[in-house]
Amino acid sequence: MMKRCLTTVLLAVATTAAAQGTLQIGAVTSLSGRFATFGQMQQAGFWVAIDEINARGGVNGQKVALAIEDDASDTNKALSAAEKLVNQKVPVVIGAYASGITKPLSQYMARVKVPLIVATAVDETITKPGNAYTFRVNNQSSVYTRSLIDQLRKTPGLKTAVILTSNDAFGKSVLTDATKLLPGAGYTILGRDTYDQGLTDFRPLLNRYRGQNPDVVIFASYEQDAVALTKQVKEVGLKPRVIAGIATGFALPAFLTGAADAAEGFLVTMVWNPDVRYPGAQSLYTRLKAALNGAEPSQHAAQSYAAMLAAVDAVKRAGSSDPEKVRAALAQTNLKTAFGPVTFRTYGGYTNQNSVVGLITQVQNGRFVTVGPASAARGKLILGK
């Protein structure tokens, strides 16, 4: 697979956009701004999928090219980027990273009647109720929390919990879901808190939790706070039997290196890990790592890889770059990928939502090991004492 330096991708895009005889797939993601780490992961996933497709001969006699636009982690810039891609007559757009950007993006794409494939944004309302032009490859936010609580329900001897989440859409969703589901799993909630972005000293909250002595501590954190929060857990001596991070910053490879031994034993919910039992997962991990110039890939890269496969597959089956025909083809998607199955269904109030299995991983010896569900587990859950 051809390696690409992520910092020079915009130049490559300008070149490919001018090429003739190519199938242009549009993408909007955060190449700069506060979500740039995730945007780099998405970009790597796109390129790995495109290289794989082109190595097989492309689609309908054409090579696939990426027309990517930087939203600079900003909603208005994302909408301008999408308008630019629509004017370029791309048949489908993939994007964006953040839910707060993706939700208005999906509404715009529905108005202009060009299909949008969501690869990483988890806000429930993107597909519930959703619209006929938005298709989500990745999971909705509740999958993370439900998967964790399903695991806790099966773990004997645990009865009390505290919850701390970021004060944003995702954090509030986790707090709502956990508050609703924990009592049904037999838990008493001893504390539930949110914090605003910019908070750096979590020790007053963590000391309170230590005094409450919960069996389980659940976090949902901003990317930049996960490491600091984890280190302060160790500093104050908070030692529940289970401590869990719901996706976000905890699911990034940088969490392992940044938090180091303080992260040991953490449960982290995610939807893809290199040790999953999907055929080709290990090969995908290797190729994503190469595309990231040796950096460790996260689930966001694998999700974006699957989104690109779904986009190209739909154009191929449509036999056309007409957005309406591509939309109809997306509705009939049935793919098996190294990320997992991709089938867009309407169920439970969701529209065009892929059904994704939530994974429970645990940091063991400095790496994420899948410990649940049983059908996916590669290791055993280790409880604190």
mmCIF file of C-alpha atoms in Angstrom:
data_model
loop_
_atom_site.group_PDB
_atom_site.id
_atom_site.type_symbol
_atom_site.label_atom_id
_atom_site.label_comp_id
_atom_site.label_asym_id
_atom_site.label_seq_id
_atom_site.Cartn_x
_atom_site.Cartn_y
_atom_site.Cartn_z
ATOM 1 C CA MET A 1 0.000 0.000 0.000
ATOM 2 C CA MET A 2 1.276 3.435 -0.869
ATOM 3 C CA LYS A 3 2.145 5.485 2.223
ATOM 4 C CA ARG A 4 1.050 9.089 2.403
ATOM 5 C CA CYS A 5 2.248 11.830 4.695
ATOM 6 C CA LEU A 6 -0.918 13.187 6.289
ATOM 7 C CA THR A 7 0.394 16.740 6.308
ATOM 8 C CA THR A 8 0.615 16.796 2.501
ATOM 9 C CA VAL A 9 -2.743 15.261 1.758
ATOM 10 C CA LEU A 10 -4.418 18.481 0.636
ATOM 11 C CA LEU A 11 -1.875 18.834 -2.163
ATOM 12 C CA ALA A 12 -2.572 15.242 -3.208
ATOM 13 C CA VAL A 13 -6.276 15.970 -3.181
ATOM 14 C CA ALA A 14 -5.866 18.990 -5.424
ATOM 15 C CA THR A 15 -4.015 16.793 -7.905
ATOM 16 C CA THR A 16 -6.530 13.959 -7.867
ATOM 17 C CA ALA A 17 -9.465 16.341 -8.099
ATOM 18 C CA ALA A 18 -8.124 17.513 -11.435
ATOM 19 C CA ALA A 19 -7.667 13.986 -12.734
ATOM 20 C CA GLN A 20 -9.939 12.642 -15.432
ATOM 21 C CA GLY A 21 -11.525 9.215 -15.499
ATOM 22 C CA THR A 22 -11.710 8.876 -11.736
ATOM 23 C CA LEU A 23 -14.560 8.317 -9.335
ATOM 24 C CA GLN A 24 -14.462 11.143 -6.798
ATOM 25 C CA ILE A 25 -15.742 10.283 -3.306
ATOM 26 C CA GLY A 26 -16.283 13.342 -1.128
ATOM 27 C CA ALA A 27 -15.232 13.584 2.514
ATOM 28 C CA VAL A 28 -15.474 16.282 5.168
ATOM 29 C CA THR A 29 -13.403 15.886 8.317
ATOM 30 C CA SER A 30 -11.263 17.772 10.800
ATOM 31 C CA LEU A 31 -7.751 18.069 9.370
ATOM 32 C CA SER A 32 -7.143 20.979 11.749
ATOM 33 C CA GLY A 33 -8.619 22.338 14.959
ATOM 34 C CA ARG A 34 -9.432 20.523 18.189
ATOM 35 C CA PHE A 35 -10.664 17.334 16.479
ATOM 36 C CA ALA A 36 -7.622 16.985 14.205
ATOM 37 C CA THR A 37 -6.420 13.790 15.930
ATOM 38 C CA PHE A 38 -9.646 12.088 14.948
ATOM 39 C CA GLY A 39 -9.564 13.632 11.470
ATOM 40 C CA GLN A 40 -6.160 12.075 10.863
ATOM 41 C CA MET A 41 -7.575 8.701 11.849
ATOM 42 C CA GLN A 42 -10.475 9.147 9.459
ATOM 43 C CA GLN A 43 -8.188 10.176 6.654
ATOM 44 C CA ALA A 44 -6.008 7.100 7.126
ATOM 45 C CA GLY A 45 -9.074 4.879 6.930
ATOM 46 C CA PHE A 46 -10.194 6.516 3.688
ATOM 47 C CA TRP A 47 -6.823 6.025 2.024
ATOM 48 C CA VAL A 48 -6.444 2.409 3.085
ATOM 49 C CA ALA A 49 -9.849 1.584 1.622
ATOM 50 C CA ILE A 50 -9.107 3.462 -1.611
ATOM 51 C CA ASP A 51 -5.765 1.712 -2.047
ATOM 52 C CA GLU A 52 -7.483 -1.648 -1.509
ATOM 53 C CA ILE A 53 -10.216 -0.851 -4.028
ATOM 54 C CA ASN A 54 -7.839 0.487 -6.652
ATOM 55 C CA ALA A 55 -5.535 -2.519 -6.236
ATOM 56 C CA ARG A 56 -8.521 -4.639 -7.276
ATOM 57 C CA GLY A 57 -9.010 -2.524 -10.409
ATOM 58 C CA GLY A 58 -11.181 0.307 -9.143
ATOM 59 C CA VAL A 59 -14.917 0.422 -9.812
ATOM 60 C CA ASN A 60 -16.808 0.412 -13.091
ATOM 61 C CA GLY A 61 -13.566 0.963 -15.006
ATOM 62 C CA GLN A 62 -12.527 3.964 -12.902
ATOM 63 C CA LYS A 63 -9.926 4.509 -10.237
ATOM 64 C CA VAL A 64 -11.274 5.894 -6.966
ATOM 65 C CA ALA A 65 -9.994 9.290 -5.795
ATOM 66 C CA LEU A 66 -10.586 11.169 -2.564
ATOM 67 C CA ALA A 67 -11.973 14.693 -2.633
ATOM 68 C CA ILE A 68 -11.433 15.729 0.984
ATOM 69 C CA GLU A 69 -12.247 19.045 2.636
ATOM 70 C CA ASP A 70 -11.107 20.336 6.027
ATOM 71 C CA ASP A 71 -13.898 21.515 8.313
ATOM 72 C CA ALA A 72 -11.303 22.919 10.765
ATOM 73 C CA SER A 73 -13.446 21.447 13.600
ATOM 74 C CA ASP A 74 -16.088 24.080 12.846
ATOM 75 C CA THR A 75 -19.726 23.610 11.802
ATOM 76 C CA ASN A 76 -19.952 26.554 9.411
ATOM 77 C CA LYS A 77 -16.748 25.535 7.651
ATOM 78 C CA ALA A 78 -18.084 21.993 7.370
ATOM 79 C CA LEU A 79 -21.219 23.243 5.641
ATOM 80 C CA SER A 80 -19.140 25.326 3.244
ATOM 81 C CA ALA A 81 -16.935 22.324 2.556
ATOM 82 C CA ALA A 82 -19.964 20.155 1.827
ATOM 83 C CA GLU A 83 -21.379 22.778 -0.527
ATOM 84 C CA LYS A 84 -18.079 22.784 -2.410
ATOM 85 C CA LEU A 85 -18.190 19.006 -2.794
ATOM 86 C CA VAL A 86 -21.818 19.064 -3.918
ATOM 87 C CA ASN A 87 -20.910 21.638 -6.565
ATOM 88 C CA GLN A 88 -18.159 19.267 -7.721
ATOM 89 C CA LYS A 89 -20.929 16.697 -8.358
ATOM 90 C CA VAL A 90 -19.591 13.997 -6.047
ATOM 91 C CA PRO A 91 -22.111 11.129 -5.754
ATOM 92 C CA VAL A 92 -21.732 10.746 -1.989
ATOM 93 C CA VAL A 93 -20.010 12.443 0.942
ATOM 94 C CA ILE A 94 -18.501 10.858 4.078
ATOM 95 C CA GLY A 95 -18.312 12.954 7.228
ATOM 96 C CA ALA A 96 -17.740 14.423 9.667
ATOM 97 C CA TYR A 97 -15.988 13.428 12.907
ATOM 98 C CA ALA A 98 -17.879 15.294 15.624
ATOM 99 C CA SER A 99 -21.598 14.877 16.256
ATOM 100 C CA GLY A 100 -22.092 18.627 16.650
ATOM 101 C CA ILE A 101 -20.785 19.097 13.113
ATOM 102 C CA THR A 102 -22.300 15.988 11.563
ATOM 103 C CA LYS A 103 -25.901 16.649 12.635
ATOM 104 C CA PRO A 104 -26.280 19.958 10.697
ATOM 105 C CA LEU A 105 -24.220 18.446 7.884
ATOM 106 C CA SER A 106 -26.734 15.606 7.557
ATOM 107 C CA GLN A 107 -29.598 18.094 7.435
ATOM 108 C CA TYR A 108 -27.887 20.080 4.680
ATOM 109 C CA MET A 109 -27.135 16.986 2.616
ATOM 110 C CA ALA A 110 -30.774 15.910 2.850
ATOM 111 C CA ARG A 111 -31.861 19.305 1.551
ATOM 112 C CA VAL A 112 -29.578 19.062 -1.483
ATOM 113 C CA LYS A 113 -30.420 15.341 -1.904
ATOM 114 C CA VAL A 114 -26.889 13.951 -1.854
ATOM 115 C CA PRO A 115 -26.270 10.934 0.411
ATOM 116 C CA LEU A 116 -24.098 11.327 3.493
ATOM 117 C CA ILE A 117 -22.315 8.389 5.114
ATOM 118 C CA VAL A 118 -21.510 8.947 8.787
ATOM 119 C CA ALA A 119 -18.367 7.118 9.905
ATOM 120 C CA THR A 120 -17.711 8.194 13.498
ATOM 121 C CA ALA A 121 -20.280 10.651 14.929
ATOM 122 C CA VAL A 122 -22.457 8.962 17.587
ATOM 123 C CA ASP A 123 -25.250 11.430 18.455
ATOM 124 C CA GLU A 124 -28.459 9.389 18.639
ATOM 125 C CA THR A 125 -30.500 12.007 16.760
ATOM 126 C CA ILE A 126 -28.368 11.756 13.615
ATOM 127 C CA THR A 127 -30.254 8.577 12.727
ATOM 128 C CA LYS A 128 -33.141 8.834 15.201
ATOM 129 C CA PRO A 129 -35.282 9.833 13.420
ATOM 130 C CA GLY A 130 -32.632 10.595 10.777
ATOM 131 C CA ASN A 131 -33.502 11.067 7.123
ATOM 132 C CA ALA A 132 -33.491 9.184 3.830
ATOM 133 C CA TYR A 133 -30.108 10.623 2.777
ATOM 134 C CA THR A 134 -28.067 9.878 5.920
ATOM 135 C CA PHE A 135 -26.532 6.433 6.480
ATOM 136 C CA ARG A 136 -24.478 5.631 9.579
ATOM 137 C CA VAL A 137 -21.766 2.944 9.461
ATOM 138 C CA ASN A 138 -20.724 3.406 13.086
ATOM 139 C CA ASN A 139 -22.790 2.923 16.215
ATOM 140 C CA GLN A 140 -25.067 5.334 18.010
ATOM 141 C CA SER A 141 -23.863 6.589 21.417
ATOM 142 C CA SER A 142 -26.089 4.343 23.541
ATOM 143 C CA VAL A 143 -24.260 1.235 22.270
ATOM 144 C CA TYR A 144 -21.197 2.135 24.351
ATOM 145 C CA THR A 145 -23.071 2.551 27.627
ATOM 146 C CA ARG A 146 -25.422 -0.377 27.080
ATOM 147 C CA SER A 147 -22.494 -2.675 26.280
ATOM 148 C CA LEU A 148 -20.700 -1.704 29.478
ATOM 149 C CA ILE A 149 -23.768 -2.157 31.660
ATOM 150 C CA ASP A 150 -24.522 -5.513 30.043
ATOM 151 C CA GLN A 151 -21.014 -6.552 31.102
ATOM 152 C CA LEU A 152 -21.524 -5.185 34.630
ATOM 153 C CA ARG A 153 -24.829 -7.051 34.921
ATOM 154 C CA LYS A 154 -22.947 -10.308 34.327
ATOM 155 C CA THR A 155 -20.184 -9.504 36.826
ATOM 156 C CA PRO A 156 -21.113 -10.739 40.338
ATOM 157 C CA GLY A 157 -20.501 -8.844 43.547
ATOM 158 C CA LEU A 158 -20.820 -5.289 42.212
ATOM 159 C CA LYS A 159 -23.633 -3.124 43.586
ATOM 160 C CA THR A 160 -22.732 0.598 43.629
ATOM 161 C CA ALA A 161 -21.534 3.108 41.032
ATOM 162 C CA VAL A 162 -20.603 6.743 40.420
ATOM 163 C CA ILE A 163 -20.647 8.508 37.046
ATOM 164 C CA LEU A 164 -18.590 11.497 35.827
ATOM 165 C CA THR A 165 -19.010 12.785 32.277
ATOM 166 C CA SER A 166 -18.036 15.762 30.176
ATOM 167 C CA ASN A 167 -20.686 18.457 29.839
ATOM 168 C CA ASP A 168 -21.252 17.970 26.110
ATOM 169 C CA ALA A 169 -23.767 16.082 23.970
ATOM 170 C CA PHE A 170 -21.952 12.754 24.198
ATOM 171 C CA GLY A 171 -21.205 13.033 27.913
ATOM 172 C CA LYS A 172 -24.790 13.953 28.712
ATOM 173 C CA SER A 173 -26.011 11.019 26.649
ATOM 174 C CA VAL A 174 -23.791 8.648 28.624
ATOM 175 C CA LEU A 175 -25.003 10.145 31.906
ATOM 176 C CA THR A 176 -28.649 9.774 30.867
ATOM 177 C CA ASP A 177 -28.233 6.200 29.662
ATOM 178 C CA ALA A 178 -26.212 5.094 32.684
ATOM 179 C CA THR A 179 -28.651 6.720 35.112
ATOM 180 C CA LYS A 180 -31.515 4.894 33.432
ATOM 181 C CA LEU A 181 -29.876 1.492 32.990
ATOM 182 C CA LEU A 182 -27.756 0.963 36.119
ATOM 183 C CA PRO A 183 -30.683 0.533 38.567
ATOM 184 C CA GLY A 184 -32.181 -2.111 36.290
ATOM 185 C CA ALA A 185 -28.867 -3.958 36.440
ATOM 186 C CA GLY A 186 -29.022 -3.986 40.243
ATOM 187 C CA TYR A 187 -26.843 -0.937 40.967
ATOM 188 C CA THR A 188 -27.300 1.929 43.396
ATOM 189 C CA ILE A 189 -25.930 5.196 41.981
ATOM 190 C CA LEU A 190 -23.965 7.026 44.677
ATOM 191 C CA GLY A 191 -23.055 10.076 42.590
ATOM 192 C CA ARG A 192 -23.516 11.537 39.125
ATOM 193 C CA ASP A 193 -21.602 14.605 37.933
ATOM 194 C CA THR A 194 -20.629 16.515 34.803
ATOM 195 C CA TYR A 195 -17.685 18.833 34.274
ATOM 196 C CA ASP A 196 -17.039 21.702 31.868
ATOM 197 C CA GLN A 197 -14.285 21.709 29.293
ATOM 198 C CA GLY A 198 -11.140 23.303 30.695
ATOM 199 C CA LEU A 199 -11.304 21.717 34.140
ATOM 200 C CA THR A 200 -7.844 20.407 35.024
ATOM 201 C CA ASP A 201 -8.152 19.461 38.700
ATOM 202 C CA PHE A 202 -10.513 16.517 39.179
ATOM 203 C CA ARG A 203 -9.198 15.672 42.629
ATOM 204 C CA PRO A 204 -12.049 17.201 44.684
ATOM 205 C CA LEU A 205 -14.551 15.011 42.798
ATOM 206 C CA LEU A 206 -12.304 11.967 42.906
ATOM 207 C CA ASN A 207 -11.686 12.356 46.637
ATOM 208 C CA ARG A 208 -15.439 12.461 47.177
ATOM 209 C CA TYR A 209 -15.815 9.259 45.191
ATOM 210 C CA ARG A 210 -13.056 7.629 47.228
ATOM 211 C CA GLY A 211 -15.034 8.435 50.379
ATOM 212 C CA GLN A 212 -18.161 6.874 48.852
ATOM 213 C CA ASN A 213 -16.198 3.681 48.054
ATOM 214 C CA PRO A 214 -18.163 2.648 44.920
ATOM 215 C CA ASP A 215 -17.712 -0.733 43.260
ATOM 216 C CA VAL A 216 -17.773 0.866 39.797
ATOM 217 C CA VAL A 217 -16.624 4.252 38.477
ATOM 218 C CA ILE A 218 -17.737 5.298 34.975
ATOM 219 C CA PHE A 219 -16.138 8.171 33.029
ATOM 220 C CA ALA A 220 -16.922 9.809 29.688
ATOM 221 C CA SER A 221 -14.304 12.449 28.989
ATOM 222 C CA TYR A 222 -13.056 14.973 26.477
ATOM 223 C CA GLU A 223 -10.029 13.709 24.552
ATOM 224 C CA GLN A 224 -7.586 16.053 26.251
ATOM 225 C CA ASP A 225 -8.835 15.180 29.762
ATOM 226 C CA ALA A 226 -8.752 11.373 29.746
ATOM 227 C CA VAL A 227 -5.065 11.117 30.617
ATOM 228 C CA ALA A 228 -5.148 13.771 33.355
ATOM 229 C CA LEU A 229 -8.270 12.243 34.874
ATOM 230 C CA THR A 230 -6.722 8.779 34.899
ATOM 231 C CA LYS A 231 -3.477 9.949 36.489
ATOM 232 C CA GLN A 232 -5.407 11.795 39.206
ATOM 233 C CA VAL A 233 -7.428 8.641 39.950
ATOM 234 C CA LYS A 234 -4.168 6.937 40.828
ATOM 235 C CA GLU A 235 -2.873 9.984 42.700
ATOM 236 C CA VAL A 236 -5.856 10.178 45.091
ATOM 237 C CA GLY A 237 -5.970 6.417 45.618
ATOM 238 C CA LEU A 238 -9.434 5.814 44.149
ATOM 239 C CA LYS A 239 -9.582 2.039 43.742
ATOM 240 C CA PRO A 240 -12.981 0.699 42.694
ATOM 241 C CA ARG A 241 -13.299 -2.912 41.553
ATOM 242 C CA VAL A 242 -14.157 -1.652 38.053
ATOM 243 C CA ILE A 243 -13.194 1.662 36.472
ATOM 244 C CA ALA A 244 -14.416 2.341 32.953
ATOM 245 C CA GLY A 245 -13.976 4.951 30.231
ATOM 246 C CA ILE A 246 -16.747 5.239 27.672
ATOM 247 C CA ALA A 247 -15.001 5.587 24.264
ATOM 248 C CA THR A 248 -13.911 9.195 23.423
ATOM 249 C CA GLY A 249 -10.374 9.967 24.626
ATOM 250 C CA PHE A 250 -10.071 6.657 26.435
ATOM 251 C CA ALA A 251 -10.344 4.700 23.164
ATOM 252 C CA LEU A 252 -7.401 6.476 21.534
ATOM 253 C CA PRO A 253 -3.990 4.763 21.421
ATOM 254 C CA ALA A 254 -2.546 7.974 22.895
ATOM 255 C CA PHE A 255 -4.446 7.208 26.107
ATOM 256 C CA LEU A 256 -2.298 4.128 26.649
ATOM 257 C CA THR A 257 0.963 5.992 26.199
ATOM 258 C CA GLY A 258 -0.107 9.160 28.010
ATOM 259 C CA ALA A 259 -1.652 7.528 31.068
ATOM 260 C CA ALA A 260 0.909 4.683 31.096
ATOM 261 C CA ASP A 261 0.611 2.449 34.166
ATOM 262 C CA ALA A 262 -2.214 4.585 35.607
ATOM 263 C CA ALA A 263 -4.452 3.183 32.843
ATOM 264 C CA GLU A 264 -3.792 -0.447 33.766
ATOM 265 C CA GLY A 265 -7.032 -2.282 34.476
ATOM 266 C CA PHE A 266 -9.319 0.363 32.930
ATOM 267 C CA LEU A 267 -12.277 -0.961 30.981
ATOM 268 C CA VAL A 268 -12.720 0.974 27.746
ATOM 269 C CA THR A 269 -15.786 0.590 25.547
ATOM 270 C CA MET A 270 -15.226 0.719 21.796
ATOM 271 C CA VAL A 271 -16.511 -0.916 18.636
ATOM 272 C CA TRP A 272 -13.264 -2.053 17.007
ATOM 273 C CA ASN A 273 -9.961 -3.375 18.267
ATOM 274 C CA PRO A 274 -7.218 -5.142 16.275
ATOM 275 C CA ASP A 275 -7.950 -8.387 18.114
ATOM 276 C CA VAL A 276 -11.606 -8.611 17.016
ATOM 277 C CA ARG A 277 -12.688 -11.816 15.292
ATOM 278 C CA TYR A 278 -13.680 -10.201 11.991
ATOM 279 C CA PRO A 279 -11.725 -11.667 9.034
ATOM 280 C CA GLY A 280 -8.980 -9.309 7.910
ATOM 281 C CA ALA A 281 -8.929 -7.246 11.119
ATOM 282 C CA GLN A 282 -5.230 -7.806 11.793
ATOM 283 C CA SER A 283 -4.330 -6.973 8.190
ATOM 284 C CA LEU A 284 -6.432 -3.816 8.415
ATOM 285 C CA TYR A 285 -4.611 -2.827 11.603
ATOM 286 C CA THR A 286 -1.243 -3.255 9.879
ATOM 287 C CA ARG A 287 -2.286 -1.189 6.866
ATOM 288 C CA LEU A 288 -3.825 1.567 8.982
ATOM 289 C CA LYS A 289 -0.667 1.793 11.054
ATOM 290 C CA ALA A 290 1.395 2.148 7.877
ATOM 291 C CA ALA A 291 -0.941 4.896 6.620
ATOM 292 C CA LEU A 292 -0.408 6.688 9.938
ATOM 293 C CA ASN A 293 3.367 6.490 9.483
ATOM 294 C CA GLY A 294 3.744 4.032 12.342
ATOM 295 C CA ALA A 295 1.270 5.586 14.778
ATOM 296 C CA GLU A 296 -1.301 3.317 16.387
ATOM 297 C CA PRO A 297 -4.741 3.434 14.687
ATOM 298 C CA SER A 298 -7.964 3.851 16.659
ATOM 299 C CA GLN A 299 -11.457 2.566 15.971
ATOM 300 C CA HIS A 300 -12.164 5.813 14.114
ATOM 301 C CA ALA A 301 -9.771 4.780 11.337
ATOM 302 C CA ALA A 302 -11.454 1.382 10.989
ATOM 303 C CA GLN A 303 -14.907 2.976 10.916
ATOM 304 C CA SER A 304 -13.800 5.353 8.165
ATOM 305 C CA TYR A 305 -12.304 2.469 6.181
ATOM 306 C CA ALA A 306 -15.686 0.720 6.288
ATOM 307 C CA ALA A 307 -17.494 3.932 5.331
ATOM 308 C CA MET A 308 -15.353 4.311 2.203
ATOM 309 C CA LEU A 309 -15.967 0.670 1.243
ATOM 310 C CA ALA A 310 -19.706 1.245 1.643
ATOM 311 C CA ALA A 311 -19.613 4.417 -0.461
ATOM 312 C CA VAL A 312 -17.762 2.795 -3.356
ATOM 313 C CA ASP A 313 -19.824 -0.388 -3.143
ATOM 314 C CA ALA A 314 -23.014 1.657 -3.502
ATOM 315 C CA VAL A 315 -21.710 3.546 -6.550
ATOM 316 C CA LYS A 316 -20.652 0.242 -8.099
ATOM 317 C CA ARG A 317 -24.038 -1.392 -7.555
ATOM 318 C CA ALA A 318 -25.839 1.751 -8.712
ATOM 319 C CA GLY A 319 -23.833 1.656 -11.953
ATOM 320 C CA SER A 320 -23.967 5.419 -11.823
ATOM 321 C CA SER A 321 -22.664 8.504 -10.017
ATOM 322 C CA ASP A 322 -26.169 9.916 -9.793
ATOM 323 C CA PRO A 323 -26.719 10.720 -6.079
ATOM 324 C CA GLU A 324 -30.296 9.462 -6.101
ATOM 325 C CA LYS A 325 -29.295 6.099 -7.544
ATOM 326 C CA VAL A 326 -26.424 5.875 -5.072
ATOM 327 C CA ARG A 327 -28.837 6.612 -2.206
ATOM 328 C CA ALA A 328 -31.088 3.771 -3.338
ATOM 329 C CA ALA A 329 -28.083 1.440 -3.554
ATOM 330 C CA LEU A 330 -26.890 2.401 -0.060
ATOM 331 C CA ALA A 331 -30.246 1.316 1.333
ATOM 332 C CA GLN A 332 -29.516 -2.202 0.002
ATOM 333 C CA THR A 333 -25.957 -2.421 1.394
ATOM 334 C CA ASN A 334 -24.870 -5.808 2.764
ATOM 335 C CA LEU A 335 -21.100 -5.863 3.328
ATOM 336 C CA LYS A 336 -18.716 -7.946 5.410
ATOM 337 C CA THR A 337 -15.654 -5.854 6.302
ATOM 338 C CA ALA A 338 -12.672 -6.039 8.642
ATOM 339 C CA PHE A 339 -14.480 -3.418 10.752
ATOM 340 C CA GLY A 340 -17.532 -5.670 10.897
ATOM 341 C CA PRO A 341 -20.794 -6.110 8.973
ATOM 342 C CA VAL A 342 -22.348 -3.063 7.312
ATOM 343 C CA THR A 343 -26.077 -3.141 6.650
ATOM 344 C CA PHE A 344 -28.248 -0.046 6.909
ATOM 345 C CA ARG A 345 -31.594 -0.802 8.534
ATOM 346 C CA THR A 346 -34.548 1.089 9.932
ATOM 347 C CA TYR A 347 -35.407 -0.193 13.412
ATOM 348 C CA GLY A 348 -36.277 1.051 16.897
ATOM 349 C CA GLY A 349 -36.838 4.579 15.659
ATOM 350 C CA TYR A 350 -33.482 4.706 13.805
ATOM 351 C CA THR A 351 -33.235 5.303 10.067
ATOM 352 C CA ASN A 352 -30.440 3.824 7.915
ATOM 353 C CA GLN A 353 -28.474 2.728 10.978
ATOM 354 C CA ASN A 354 -25.864 -0.032 10.920
ATOM 355 C CA SER A 355 -26.143 -2.424 13.867
ATOM 356 C CA VAL A 356 -22.714 -2.447 15.537
ATOM 357 C CA VAL A 357 -21.553 -4.760 18.319
ATOM 358 C CA GLY A 358 -20.139 -2.887 21.299
ATOM 359 C CA LEU A 359 -16.856 -4.239 22.653
ATOM 360 C CA ILE A 360 -15.536 -4.146 26.193
ATOM 361 C CA THR A 361 -11.753 -3.913 26.271
ATOM 362 C CA GLN A 362 -9.480 -3.806 29.275
ATOM 363 C CA VAL A 363 -6.030 -2.272 29.501
ATOM 364 C CA GLN A 364 -3.821 -5.237 30.286
ATOM 365 C CA ASN A 365 -0.040 -4.934 30.165
ATOM 366 C CA GLY A 366 -0.336 -1.635 28.353
ATOM 367 C CA ARG A 367 -2.650 -2.679 25.531
ATOM 368 C CA PHE A 368 -6.374 -2.984 24.857
ATOM 369 C CA VAL A 369 -7.561 -6.591 25.196
ATOM 370 C CA THR A 370 -11.142 -7.451 24.232
ATOM 371 C CA VAL A 371 -12.866 -9.093 27.232
ATOM 372 C CA GLY A 372 -16.518 -8.872 26.168
ATOM 373 C CA PRO A 373 -18.921 -9.887 24.876
ATOM 374 C CA ALA A 374 -18.038 -13.562 25.239
ATOM 375 C CA SER A 375 -18.389 -14.136 21.488
ATOM 376 C CA ALA A 376 -15.620 -11.583 20.832
ATOM 377 C CA ALA A 377 -13.449 -11.965 23.919
ATOM 378 C CA ARG A 378 -9.737 -12.611 23.564
ATOM 379 C CA GLY A 379 -8.958 -12.308 27.257
ATOM 380 C CA LYS A 380 -10.594 -12.452 30.679
ATOM 381 C CA LEU A 381 -11.841 -9.524 32.757
ATOM 382 C CA ILE A 382 -9.584 -8.802 35.725
ATOM 383 C CA LEU A 383 -11.376 -7.135 38.662
ATOM 384 C CA GLY A 384 -9.720 -4.805 41.145
ATOM 385 C CA LYS A 385 -9.474 -5.861 44.767
#
